[in-house]
């Protein structure tokens, strides 16, 4: 029932493929039968009004919904040809390959260095931690600001810096896909802009799926946009098409600001 | 760019995996194996099992208490009929002519508890109202820990205080008072449980949302009216829970009453006389050398069982009130 | 300055002055009630200090109990208390914290979890003497440990475990869920999240709760009487199977004697006990503040 424009993966296997994914919290169905394909090395934005299920859907992609006692997921999420929800799959392994950045920056109460090093450490990394930490901080455009104070507490950083620290922390485990749940919504406009620039740079190395309630942001940074409403995928396609030439009436109503 | 075909785990062919990012020190990436790592999984499960055992051990404690008490109590009631235990008005298990009525002991416990409650419940609740509704935050920060100290003082100290200060003071006013008397114990236990009432009640009062107060003030109510007619009723479950818990503590109190109230089982309503509480009897019986297996030995358990059941019932009721309170405000 | 009459009429206005007076009386009553507790504390402390301070001396700490009050000291009792409390800490702390971790981080939403939780809350309210009886039947008799330091410590451990578990649970619950989310999101296992994130953050609260529970254990008398601590001990314990006495018990046996001299030394013993408790609680508070500053 969703209207899906042509998605061009350039002949490569999709980074992620969701097939009829539904999520239930107790008896409430928060996500209803969503199917979409995430092309590799692209930015896919999930947009929609509050409560439409976009964060819930995002959390399906790295099995974070497992942590919620009442949540139940149906359907398939294919990653490298394997269904992430198969019995034998270990969610811990999934999360090492599909990382997540959260809405409010949530650095650990440790030093900047230990924050970034935590992921590699718990994953049994045996190499040079300093190199990994520096590389990750460079990738998240934070290195120049903190290179001389890696031992300082992460809480000494500003909000925008903390979020970039959280991004560096996620990148340090070398995921393939980075999921972002409204990463800039608690930041000021300048910090937001820096995050957006960062996302643009990151897609060279990673595939990014970002949830945002800010339509202009989706229009600015994403290659593909999926519009969700009341748990359903309404329309999905190249960002250009969704914003300038939507095929569904509801999509058009939302992107022109008539509701939500 | 085509992604290399990655095989399912268990296939024997090693794939050619292109690293996603060619950075130094990258952890060697296995062919995509998302299945549960066996060794690590075993470790995790072992830890979870060990932690569970520790938690479940707490149920063993309760089982232990019940079994230990039950065994000897059953033996006791094989020789002494339940009716005699509950209705006889004399407790003289070690005299020639034995009597096993638990009423004097229970009366002693209840009298001390009632006296303590008469002191602690009003004082505790009014203190709680003061700390929650009237006191400035700085004053509160000083007073609340001071009251908490009362709860931290060991009971022997209260016993000493009762014997050497409170009893002489009472005797100045009522010269006919025995040296060991219930009133002294009541006062001291009352002081001891003030913090139980005040702390829990204060927590309950402070949990009441400010919006309720603002609404009442907005209608022109005075502080007294807001406190007593809006806040206290809203916090009532929590306050009642604190009352019951405090009385339960008073009943279970041992050393202070042993020192101050005496060792004379006495079914009386006069607080100026010597009495013996259930707890004091248990101490007395165990200080003497009662051989195992005798009836006197079993009285210890019968009385302990009675005490256990009473305090358990009160605690369960108190927990119920607390749960009701939390439902409303969490 | 008087306000104009209220719209509700003159009866309400007359009522107002009475209301104000009652309000002030009530406020005074509440303040007075609070003073009762504080004054009682002060009177108690002053009374004990006046009675016991003259008897405080180095001799008090180095002498054993004696038939003669002038020569009596707390050496055996002090050593016994230190042994008992230390051993209790070693036994109770790991077990209690493990149980708390399980209940907060691992336990599924199942009726069995609620049952364990309720049971612990009830155990916390059981009178301490009942634990003494359990200790007597289980450790002294059934396990044959007899009247020993080990029996005493095991009994007190049972007593304070529910208290520590509840305090530890609160400390663990106070760790923000966002921290856990972030750690799980990085591919950490449950134990890794607990060990590297939750426990370090909860530790100050857990330690404070433990020290408070231990200071309660320090003041306990009745359970140890049941388990066989005796009033007259002329040696300090040197092994787990030795007999022992503890400070509160020594005080009790002195208070029970009629001679005035014994009451004085009892008061001095109380001062030693209170001094120990004060130190323990001060350590707890310092610990809590230091860790809070670090975060």
mmCIF file of N, CA, C and O in Angstrom, chain A residues 140-215:
data_model
loop_
_atom_site.group_PDB
_atom_site.id
_atom_site.type_symbol
_atom_site.label_atom_id
_atom_site.label_comp_id
_atom_site.label_asym_id
_atom_site.label_seq_id
_atom_site.Cartn_x
_atom_site.Cartn_y
_atom_site.Cartn_z
ATOM 1 N N UNK A 140 34.562 12.436 13.322
ATOM 2 C CA UNK A 140 33.388 13.170 13.787
ATOM 3 C C UNK A 140 33.694 14.636 14.014
ATOM 4 O O UNK A 140 32.960 15.340 14.694
ATOM 5 N N UNK A 141 34.782 15.102 13.421
ATOM 6 C CA UNK A 141 35.131 16.529 13.426
ATOM 7 C C UNK A 141 35.251 17.102 14.830
ATOM 8 O O UNK A 141 34.871 18.239 15.084
ATOM 9 N N UNK A 142 35.763 16.302 15.742
ATOM 10 C CA UNK A 142 35.919 16.802 17.115
ATOM 11 C C UNK A 142 37.380 16.825 17.546
ATOM 12 O O UNK A 142 37.736 17.466 18.531
ATOM 13 N N UNK A 143 38.240 16.171 16.774
ATOM 14 C CA UNK A 143 39.625 15.981 17.216
ATOM 15 C C UNK A 143 40.322 17.315 17.529
ATOM 16 O O UNK A 143 40.981 17.458 18.546
ATOM 17 N N UNK A 144 40.184 18.286 16.629
ATOM 18 C CA UNK A 144 40.915 19.532 16.835
ATOM 19 C C UNK A 144 40.521 20.203 18.145
ATOM 20 O O UNK A 144 41.322 20.904 18.755
ATOM 21 N N UNK A 145 39.279 19.997 18.564
ATOM 22 C CA UNK A 145 38.829 20.701 19.765
ATOM 23 C C UNK A 145 39.201 19.986 21.058
ATOM 24 O O UNK A 145 39.196 20.592 22.132
ATOM 25 N N UNK A 146 39.500 18.691 20.977
ATOM 26 C CA UNK A 146 39.733 17.965 22.231
ATOM 27 C C UNK A 146 41.055 17.247 22.299
ATOM 28 O O UNK A 146 41.352 16.585 23.285
ATOM 29 N N UNK A 147 41.872 17.355 21.257
ATOM 30 C CA UNK A 147 43.080 16.520 21.211
ATOM 31 C C UNK A 147 44.002 16.772 22.384
ATOM 32 O O UNK A 147 44.751 15.889 22.783
ATOM 33 N N UNK A 148 43.946 17.972 22.959
ATOM 34 C CA UNK A 148 44.862 18.257 24.058
ATOM 35 C C UNK A 148 44.217 17.979 25.414
ATOM 36 O O UNK A 148 44.829 18.209 26.446
ATOM 37 N N UNK A 149 42.983 17.501 25.433
ATOM 38 C CA UNK A 149 42.369 17.242 26.738
ATOM 39 C C UNK A 149 41.534 15.967 26.732
ATOM 40 O O UNK A 149 40.396 15.951 27.206
ATOM 41 N N UNK A 150 42.121 14.931 26.198
ATOM 42 C CA UNK A 150 41.388 13.669 26.117
ATOM 43 C C UNK A 150 41.058 13.099 27.487
ATOM 44 O O UNK A 150 40.152 12.283 27.629
ATOM 45 N N UNK A 151 41.802 13.542 28.508
ATOM 46 C CA UNK A 151 41.547 12.998 29.835
ATOM 47 C C UNK A 151 40.450 13.715 30.581
ATOM 48 O O UNK A 151 40.016 13.277 31.632
ATOM 49 N N UNK A 152 39.971 14.827 30.008
ATOM 50 C CA UNK A 152 38.918 15.574 30.695
ATOM 51 C C UNK A 152 37.605 14.805 30.675
ATOM 52 O O UNK A 152 37.365 13.968 29.821
ATOM 53 N N UNK A 153 36.746 15.154 31.621
ATOM 54 C CA UNK A 153 35.435 14.520 31.657
ATOM 55 C C UNK A 153 34.624 14.922 30.441
ATOM 56 O O UNK A 153 34.674 16.059 29.981
ATOM 57 N N UNK A 154 33.865 13.978 29.945
ATOM 58 C CA UNK A 154 33.032 14.263 28.776
ATOM 59 C C UNK A 154 31.989 15.324 29.086
ATOM 60 O O UNK A 154 31.519 16.029 28.201
ATOM 61 N N UNK A 155 31.653 15.455 30.361
ATOM 62 C CA UNK A 155 30.610 16.411 30.716
ATOM 63 C C UNK A 155 31.090 17.851 30.647
ATOM 64 O O UNK A 155 30.302 18.773 30.764
ATOM 65 N N UNK A 156 32.413 18.030 30.461
ATOM 66 C CA UNK A 156 32.924 19.393 30.344
ATOM 67 C C UNK A 156 32.662 19.961 28.955
ATOM 68 O O UNK A 156 32.854 21.156 28.721
ATOM 69 N N UNK A 157 32.216 19.133 28.024
ATOM 70 C CA UNK A 157 31.989 19.601 26.658
ATOM 71 C C UNK A 157 30.616 20.236 26.524
ATOM 72 O O UNK A 157 29.706 19.970 27.305
ATOM 73 N N UNK A 158 30.468 21.052 25.469
ATOM 74 C CA UNK A 158 29.161 21.643 25.205
ATOM 75 C C UNK A 158 28.245 20.585 24.616
ATOM 76 O O UNK A 158 28.672 19.491 24.260
ATOM 77 N N UNK A 159 26.957 20.941 24.500
ATOM 78 C CA UNK A 159 25.977 19.991 23.978
ATOM 79 C C UNK A 159 26.341 19.474 22.605
ATOM 80 O O UNK A 159 26.308 18.266 22.338
ATOM 81 N N UNK A 160 26.706 20.407 21.717
ATOM 82 C CA UNK A 160 27.066 19.995 20.360
ATOM 83 C C UNK A 160 28.316 19.118 20.345
ATOM 84 O O UNK A 160 28.395 18.130 19.622
ATOM 85 N N UNK A 161 29.288 19.486 21.183
ATOM 86 C CA UNK A 161 30.504 18.680 21.250
ATOM 87 C C UNK A 161 30.204 17.295 21.804
ATOM 88 O O UNK A 161 30.735 16.292 21.333
ATOM 89 N N UNK A 162 29.331 17.236 22.813
ATOM 90 C CA UNK A 162 28.993 15.931 23.385
ATOM 91 C C UNK A 162 28.351 15.036 22.344
ATOM 92 O O UNK A 162 28.623 13.846 22.275
ATOM 93 N N UNK A 163 27.515 15.629 21.501
ATOM 94 C CA UNK A 163 26.857 14.791 20.495
ATOM 95 C C UNK A 163 27.881 14.296 19.477
ATOM 96 O O UNK A 163 27.832 13.146 19.045
ATOM 97 N N UNK A 164 28.816 15.152 19.120
ATOM 98 C CA UNK A 164 29.855 14.688 18.195
ATOM 99 C C UNK A 164 30.726 13.634 18.871
ATOM 100 O O UNK A 164 31.228 12.707 18.234
ATOM 101 N N UNK A 165 30.881 13.751 20.188
ATOM 102 C CA UNK A 165 31.608 12.716 20.925
ATOM 103 C C UNK A 165 30.851 11.394 20.843
ATOM 104 O O UNK A 165 31.437 10.332 20.631
ATOM 105 N N UNK A 166 29.526 11.470 20.995
ATOM 106 C CA UNK A 166 28.728 10.246 20.907
ATOM 107 C C UNK A 166 28.824 9.644 19.514
ATOM 108 O O UNK A 166 28.830 8.416 19.355
ATOM 109 N N UNK A 167 28.911 10.493 18.509
ATOM 110 C CA UNK A 167 29.078 9.983 17.152
ATOM 111 C C UNK A 167 30.433 9.298 17.027
ATOM 112 O O UNK A 167 30.551 8.193 16.485
ATOM 113 N N UNK A 168 31.464 9.953 17.559
ATOM 114 C CA UNK A 168 32.804 9.339 17.498
ATOM 115 C C UNK A 168 32.797 7.996 18.212
ATOM 116 O O UNK A 168 33.398 7.020 17.755
ATOM 117 N N UNK A 169 32.117 7.957 19.331
ATOM 118 C CA UNK A 169 32.019 6.722 20.125
ATOM 119 C C UNK A 169 31.395 5.614 19.300
ATOM 120 O O UNK A 169 31.833 4.469 19.318
ATOM 121 N N UNK A 170 30.341 5.960 18.554
ATOM 122 C CA UNK A 170 29.674 4.965 17.716
ATOM 123 C C UNK A 170 30.571 4.533 16.574
ATOM 124 O O UNK A 170 30.633 3.358 16.219
ATOM 125 N N UNK A 171 31.286 5.496 15.981
ATOM 126 C CA UNK A 171 32.136 5.156 14.854
ATOM 127 C C UNK A 171 33.313 4.299 15.265
ATOM 128 O O UNK A 171 33.861 3.545 14.453
ATOM 129 N N UNK A 172 33.703 4.390 16.536
ATOM 130 C CA UNK A 172 34.906 3.684 16.979
ATOM 131 C C UNK A 172 34.782 2.172 16.851
ATOM 132 O O UNK A 172 35.779 1.470 16.780
ATOM 133 N N UNK A 173 33.568 1.644 16.833
ATOM 134 C CA UNK A 173 33.429 0.195 16.652
ATOM 135 C C UNK A 173 33.354 -0.186 15.187
ATOM 136 O O UNK A 173 33.108 -1.345 14.859
ATOM 137 N N UNK A 174 33.566 0.782 14.323
ATOM 138 C CA UNK A 174 33.593 0.511 12.889
ATOM 139 C C UNK A 174 32.319 -0.174 12.412
ATOM 140 O O UNK A 174 32.368 -1.271 11.868
ATOM 141 N N UNK A 175 31.188 0.448 12.612
ATOM 142 C CA UNK A 175 29.964 -0.174 12.119
ATOM 143 C C UNK A 175 29.861 -0.007 10.610
ATOM 144 O O UNK A 175 30.626 0.739 10.015
ATOM 145 N N UNK A 176 28.903 -0.689 10.003
ATOM 146 C CA UNK A 176 28.650 -0.438 8.584
ATOM 147 C C UNK A 176 27.557 0.603 8.424
ATOM 148 O O UNK A 176 27.562 1.385 7.489
ATOM 149 N N UNK A 177 26.611 0.519 9.350
ATOM 150 C CA UNK A 177 25.466 1.419 9.269
ATOM 151 C C UNK A 177 25.400 2.228 10.556
ATOM 152 O O UNK A 177 25.664 1.702 11.638
ATOM 153 N N UNK A 178 25.071 3.493 10.447
ATOM 154 C CA UNK A 178 24.879 4.312 11.635
ATOM 155 C C UNK A 178 23.438 4.805 11.650
ATOM 156 O O UNK A 178 22.983 5.468 10.711
ATOM 157 N N UNK A 179 22.724 4.452 12.722
ATOM 158 C CA UNK A 179 21.347 4.913 12.882
ATOM 159 C C UNK A 179 21.365 6.153 13.758
ATOM 160 O O UNK A 179 22.076 6.192 14.750
ATOM 161 N N UNK A 180 20.609 7.166 13.370
ATOM 162 C CA UNK A 180 20.592 8.396 14.168
ATOM 163 C C UNK A 180 19.148 8.781 14.490
ATOM 164 O O UNK A 180 18.343 8.970 13.575
ATOM 165 N N UNK A 181 18.862 8.887 15.772
ATOM 166 C CA UNK A 181 17.506 9.213 16.203
ATOM 167 C C UNK A 181 17.430 10.673 16.603
ATOM 168 O O UNK A 181 17.747 11.037 17.718
ATOM 169 N N UNK A 182 17.030 11.532 15.673
ATOM 170 C CA UNK A 182 16.922 12.981 15.908
ATOM 171 C C UNK A 182 18.178 13.531 16.577
ATOM 172 O O UNK A 182 18.101 14.138 17.633
ATOM 173 N N UNK A 183 19.339 13.356 15.966
ATOM 174 C CA UNK A 183 20.600 13.654 16.645
ATOM 175 C C UNK A 183 20.798 15.134 16.953
ATOM 176 O O UNK A 183 21.578 15.478 17.827
ATOM 177 N N UNK A 184 20.126 16.012 16.210
ATOM 178 C CA UNK A 184 20.382 17.432 16.429
ATOM 179 C C UNK A 184 19.229 18.135 17.113
ATOM 180 O O UNK A 184 19.259 19.346 17.296
ATOM 181 N N UNK A 185 18.193 17.400 17.522
ATOM 182 C CA UNK A 185 16.991 18.086 17.997
ATOM 183 C C UNK A 185 17.212 18.815 19.306
ATOM 184 O O UNK A 185 16.473 19.727 19.636
ATOM 185 N N UNK A 186 18.233 18.424 20.094
ATOM 186 C CA UNK A 186 18.443 19.146 21.353
ATOM 187 C C UNK A 186 19.589 20.142 21.239
ATOM 188 O O UNK A 186 20.086 20.636 22.244
ATOM 189 N N UNK A 187 20.028 20.450 20.046
ATOM 190 C CA UNK A 187 21.197 21.326 19.865
ATOM 191 C C UNK A 187 20.779 22.668 19.267
ATOM 192 O O UNK A 187 19.761 22.797 18.601
ATOM 193 N N UNK A 188 21.652 23.656 19.473
ATOM 194 C CA UNK A 188 21.396 24.980 18.887
ATOM 195 C C UNK A 188 21.688 24.951 17.393
ATOM 196 O O UNK A 188 22.324 24.020 16.892
ATOM 197 N N UNK A 189 21.247 25.981 16.657
ATOM 198 C CA UNK A 189 21.359 25.940 15.185
ATOM 199 C C UNK A 189 22.777 25.763 14.673
ATOM 200 O O UNK A 189 22.995 25.069 13.678
ATOM 201 N N UNK A 190 23.755 26.379 15.335
ATOM 202 C CA UNK A 190 25.123 26.253 14.828
ATOM 203 C C UNK A 190 25.625 24.831 15.011
ATOM 204 O O UNK A 190 26.208 24.230 14.093
ATOM 205 N N UNK A 191 25.364 24.267 16.193
ATOM 206 C CA UNK A 191 25.772 22.879 16.427
ATOM 207 C C UNK A 191 25.038 21.963 15.468
ATOM 208 O O UNK A 191 25.611 20.986 14.962
ATOM 209 N N UNK A 192 23.766 22.264 15.223
ATOM 210 C CA UNK A 192 22.995 21.447 14.281
ATOM 211 C C UNK A 192 23.636 21.441 12.918
ATOM 212 O O UNK A 192 23.771 20.407 12.259
ATOM 213 N N UNK A 193 24.060 22.619 12.493
ATOM 214 C CA UNK A 193 24.657 22.705 11.170
ATOM 215 C C UNK A 193 25.916 21.845 11.084
ATOM 216 O O UNK A 193 26.148 21.160 10.088
ATOM 217 N N UNK A 194 26.702 21.865 12.147
ATOM 218 C CA UNK A 194 27.929 21.080 12.117
ATOM 219 C C UNK A 194 27.618 19.595 12.029
ATOM 220 O O UNK A 194 28.294 18.831 11.348
ATOM 221 N N UNK A 195 26.576 19.159 12.748
ATOM 222 C CA UNK A 195 26.188 17.751 12.686
ATOM 223 C C UNK A 195 25.751 17.404 11.263
ATOM 224 O O UNK A 195 26.099 16.349 10.714
ATOM 225 N N UNK A 196 24.991 18.294 10.652
ATOM 226 C CA UNK A 196 24.512 18.017 9.297
ATOM 227 C C UNK A 196 25.682 17.900 8.323
ATOM 228 O O UNK A 196 25.711 17.005 7.461
ATOM 229 N N UNK A 197 26.663 18.804 8.469
ATOM 230 C CA UNK A 197 27.832 18.710 7.596
ATOM 231 C C UNK A 197 28.543 17.399 7.812
ATOM 232 O O UNK A 197 29.013 16.752 6.875
ATOM 233 N N UNK A 198 28.619 17.008 9.075
ATOM 234 C CA UNK A 198 29.281 15.758 9.423
ATOM 235 C C UNK A 198 28.597 14.576 8.760
ATOM 236 O O UNK A 198 29.246 13.680 8.211
ATOM 237 N N UNK A 199 27.272 14.563 8.804
ATOM 238 C CA UNK A 199 26.524 13.451 8.210
ATOM 239 C C UNK A 199 26.850 13.345 6.721
ATOM 240 O O UNK A 199 27.039 12.253 6.164
ATOM 241 N N UNK A 200 26.933 14.505 6.098
ATOM 242 C CA UNK A 200 27.232 14.496 4.680
ATOM 243 C C UNK A 200 28.599 13.856 4.412
ATOM 244 O O UNK A 200 28.774 13.110 3.446
ATOM 245 N N UNK A 201 29.587 14.174 5.278
ATOM 246 C CA UNK A 201 30.913 13.573 5.092
ATOM 247 C C UNK A 201 30.893 12.075 5.397
ATOM 248 O O UNK A 201 31.590 11.293 4.756
ATOM 249 N N UNK A 202 30.124 11.701 6.399
ATOM 250 C CA UNK A 202 30.182 10.308 6.858
ATOM 251 C C UNK A 202 29.639 9.319 5.837
ATOM 252 O O UNK A 202 30.016 8.155 5.844
ATOM 253 N N UNK A 203 28.740 9.779 4.960
ATOM 254 C CA UNK A 203 28.094 8.778 4.119
ATOM 255 C C UNK A 203 29.067 8.173 3.113
ATOM 256 O O UNK A 203 28.777 7.169 2.478
ATOM 257 N N UNK A 204 30.230 8.773 3.010
ATOM 258 C CA UNK A 204 31.235 8.173 2.144
ATOM 259 C C UNK A 204 31.671 6.802 2.682
ATOM 260 O O UNK A 204 31.930 5.875 1.929
ATOM 261 N N UNK A 205 31.734 6.733 4.011
ATOM 262 C CA UNK A 205 32.209 5.495 4.624
ATOM 263 C C UNK A 205 31.075 4.631 5.147
ATOM 264 O O UNK A 205 31.209 3.426 5.255
ATOM 265 N N UNK A 206 29.986 5.254 5.570
ATOM 266 C CA UNK A 206 28.940 4.515 6.263
ATOM 267 C C UNK A 206 27.612 4.716 5.555
ATOM 268 O O UNK A 206 27.464 5.598 4.736
ATOM 269 N N UNK A 207 26.658 3.859 5.891
ATOM 270 C CA UNK A 207 25.274 4.075 5.476
ATOM 271 C C UNK A 207 24.552 4.690 6.654
ATOM 272 O O UNK A 207 24.734 4.262 7.781
ATOM 273 N N UNK A 208 23.745 5.694 6.367
ATOM 274 C CA UNK A 208 23.118 6.404 7.497
ATOM 275 C C UNK A 208 21.604 6.409 7.365
ATOM 276 O O UNK A 208 21.070 6.710 6.295
ATOM 277 N N UNK A 209 20.933 6.036 8.447
ATOM 278 C CA UNK A 209 19.483 6.171 8.494
ATOM 279 C C UNK A 209 19.178 7.144 9.632
ATOM 280 O O UNK A 209 19.574 6.915 10.757
ATOM 281 N N UNK A 210 18.485 8.218 9.305
ATOM 282 C CA UNK A 210 18.289 9.263 10.298
ATOM 283 C C UNK A 210 16.803 9.554 10.466
ATOM 284 O O UNK A 210 16.066 9.684 9.486
ATOM 285 N N UNK A 211 16.378 9.605 11.713
ATOM 286 C CA UNK A 211 15.008 10.016 12.022
ATOM 287 C C UNK A 211 15.044 11.506 12.317
ATOM 288 O O UNK A 211 15.899 11.979 13.062
ATOM 289 N N UNK A 212 14.140 12.248 11.717
ATOM 290 C CA UNK A 212 14.109 13.668 12.037
ATOM 291 C C UNK A 212 12.697 14.192 11.961
ATOM 292 O O UNK A 212 11.889 13.745 11.146
ATOM 293 N N UNK A 213 12.381 15.121 12.871
ATOM 294 C CA UNK A 213 11.074 15.745 12.809
ATOM 295 C C UNK A 213 11.157 17.069 12.062
ATOM 296 O O UNK A 213 10.174 17.772 11.899
ATOM 297 N N UNK A 214 12.399 17.378 11.626
ATOM 298 C CA UNK A 214 12.646 18.645 10.947
ATOM 299 C C UNK A 214 12.703 18.394 9.444
ATOM 300 O O UNK A 214 13.679 17.858 8.912
ATOM 301 N N UNK A 215 11.644 18.768 8.748
ATOM 302 C CA UNK A 215 11.566 18.453 7.320
ATOM 303 C C UNK A 215 12.656 19.112 6.519
ATOM 304 O O UNK A 215 13.209 18.507 5.590
#
